[in-house]
Amino acid sequence: RAAAGLAQLITAKIGEAVGATQPSDSDSAGVRAYPDGSLRTPDGKFASAAGMPAPGTVNADNYAEFLKKNGVDVVGTELEVAGPLGVRKYDIGTRNPDGTVFGIEIKSGGATKTWYQEITDMHVNQFGAAGRGRIEGQRVTGSMTIYLPPGGR
């Protein structure tokens, strides 16, 4: 309980710091603002202020296709895990030989990880995490970040 309360407090403070609004269904494009400052489309993908998919989303989808073409078992994109401070989304999830899931974060165009992503990734790599949503009930046992140059190539 204490950890959940702390996570809620941290999330609220982050939301205040970045000026984010609570998720709202009133946006005409269906894009919702979350406490972490992100904007997402109705299907959960990151979006720009104009409601279009964020540039990194296209790069992540292209990289997932590259992995598939090279024999990697890609579970899906935009997958969620229950991290120590709340939900963490990975751009790509792949299947390990033991059946567990591995999370991949794609950064492109000079983007860097947030402190929230760093903390959550350290936790996932040390202790693992429970999958949520489409990977509910599956274990995520590790993660990594792949940095792509501008244009994602």
Tab-separated table of C-alpha atoms in Angstrom, residues 57-149:
chain	number	residue	atom	x	y	z
A	57	THR	CA	6.380	5.689	-33.054
A	58	VAL	CA	7.036	5.274	-36.777
A	59	ASN	CA	10.705	4.459	-36.077
A	60	ALA	CA	9.700	1.885	-33.460
A	61	ASP	CA	7.238	0.246	-35.862
A	62	ASN	CA	9.918	0.131	-38.572
A	63	TYR	CA	12.413	-1.406	-36.151
A	64	ALA	CA	9.846	-4.018	-35.079
A	65	GLU	CA	9.416	-4.960	-38.753
A	66	PHE	CA	13.212	-5.181	-39.128
A	67	LEU	CA	13.368	-7.561	-36.146
A	68	LYS	CA	10.560	-9.731	-37.556
A	69	LYS	CA	12.291	-9.969	-40.950
A	70	ASN	CA	15.405	-11.154	-39.144
A	71	GLY	CA	13.702	-13.982	-37.268
A	72	VAL	CA	12.992	-12.304	-33.929
A	73	ASP	CA	9.682	-13.264	-32.292
A	74	VAL	CA	8.060	-9.840	-31.880
A	75	VAL	CA	5.174	-10.020	-29.410
A	76	GLY	CA	3.894	-6.544	-30.249
A	77	THR	CA	4.433	-2.817	-29.981
A	78	GLU	CA	3.453	-0.328	-27.252
A	79	LEU	CA	3.370	-3.001	-24.550
A	80	GLU	CA	2.832	-2.175	-20.869
A	81	VAL	CA	4.455	-3.459	-17.694
A	82	ALA	CA	3.723	-2.742	-14.053
A	83	GLY	CA	6.811	-0.891	-12.863
A	84	PRO	CA	7.757	0.171	-9.337
A	85	LEU	CA	6.263	3.658	-9.833
A	86	GLY	CA	3.448	2.791	-12.210
A	87	VAL	CA	2.940	1.755	-15.814
A	88	ARG	CA	5.888	1.675	-18.231
A	89	LYS	CA	5.328	1.295	-21.959
A	90	TYR	CA	7.928	-0.343	-24.164
A	91	ASP	CA	7.966	0.399	-27.874
A	92	ILE	CA	8.545	-3.258	-28.766
A	93	GLY	CA	8.220	-6.552	-26.926
A	94	THR	CA	10.058	-9.671	-28.041
A	95	ARG	CA	9.737	-13.277	-26.862
A	96	ASN	CA	12.733	-14.807	-25.090
A	97	PRO	CA	13.537	-18.507	-25.648
A	98	ASP	CA	12.147	-19.300	-22.160
A	99	GLY	CA	8.783	-17.734	-23.091
A	100	THR	CA	9.211	-14.518	-21.117
A	101	VAL	CA	9.001	-11.079	-22.717
A	102	PHE	CA	11.835	-8.594	-23.285
A	103	GLY	CA	11.047	-4.874	-23.573
A	104	ILE	CA	12.753	-2.607	-26.106
A	105	GLU	CA	12.679	1.184	-26.000
A	106	ILE	CA	13.516	2.974	-29.267
A	107	LYS	CA	15.000	6.460	-29.102
A	108	SER	CA	15.704	8.408	-32.269
A	109	GLY	CA	16.645	11.885	-33.391
A	110	GLY	CA	18.644	12.631	-30.251
A	111	ALA	CA	15.853	11.635	-27.833
A	112	THR	CA	16.941	10.446	-24.400
A	113	LYS	CA	15.290	8.390	-21.688
A	114	THR	CA	13.471	10.113	-18.867
A	115	TRP	CA	14.448	9.478	-15.250
A	116	TYR	CA	11.176	7.542	-14.891
A	117	GLN	CA	12.164	5.247	-17.759
A	118	GLU	CA	15.668	4.808	-16.299
A	119	ILE	CA	14.350	3.838	-12.851
A	120	THR	CA	11.737	1.484	-14.252
A	121	ASP	CA	14.219	-0.167	-16.623
A	122	MET	CA	16.699	-0.742	-13.770
A	123	HIS	CA	13.900	-2.369	-11.785
A	124	VAL	CA	12.749	-4.545	-14.708
A	125	ASN	CA	16.326	-5.669	-15.429
A	126	GLN	CA	16.950	-6.516	-11.760
A	127	PHE	CA	13.612	-7.978	-10.673
A	128	GLY	CA	11.393	-8.390	-13.741
A	129	ALA	CA	7.855	-7.048	-14.019
A	130	ALA	CA	4.329	-8.217	-14.682
A	131	GLY	CA	2.886	-7.551	-18.106
A	132	ARG	CA	-0.310	-5.520	-18.442
A	133	GLY	CA	-2.930	-5.175	-21.147
A	134	ARG	CA	-2.112	-7.368	-24.140
A	135	ILE	CA	0.642	-9.177	-22.206
A	136	GLU	CA	-1.322	-9.549	-18.950
A	137	GLY	CA	-0.091	-12.563	-16.994
A	138	GLN	CA	3.243	-12.708	-18.817
A	139	ARG	CA	6.584	-11.918	-17.197
A	140	VAL	CA	8.889	-9.236	-18.608
A	141	THR	CA	12.411	-10.179	-17.556
A	142	GLY	CA	14.544	-7.472	-19.107
A	143	SER	CA	14.746	-4.389	-21.238
A	144	MET	CA	17.105	-2.361	-23.370
A	145	THR	CA	17.177	0.927	-25.212
A	146	ILE	CA	18.223	1.202	-28.851
A	147	TYR	CA	19.330	4.620	-30.036
A	148	LEU	CA	18.714	5.318	-33.722
A	149	PRO	CA	20.041	8.299	-35.671
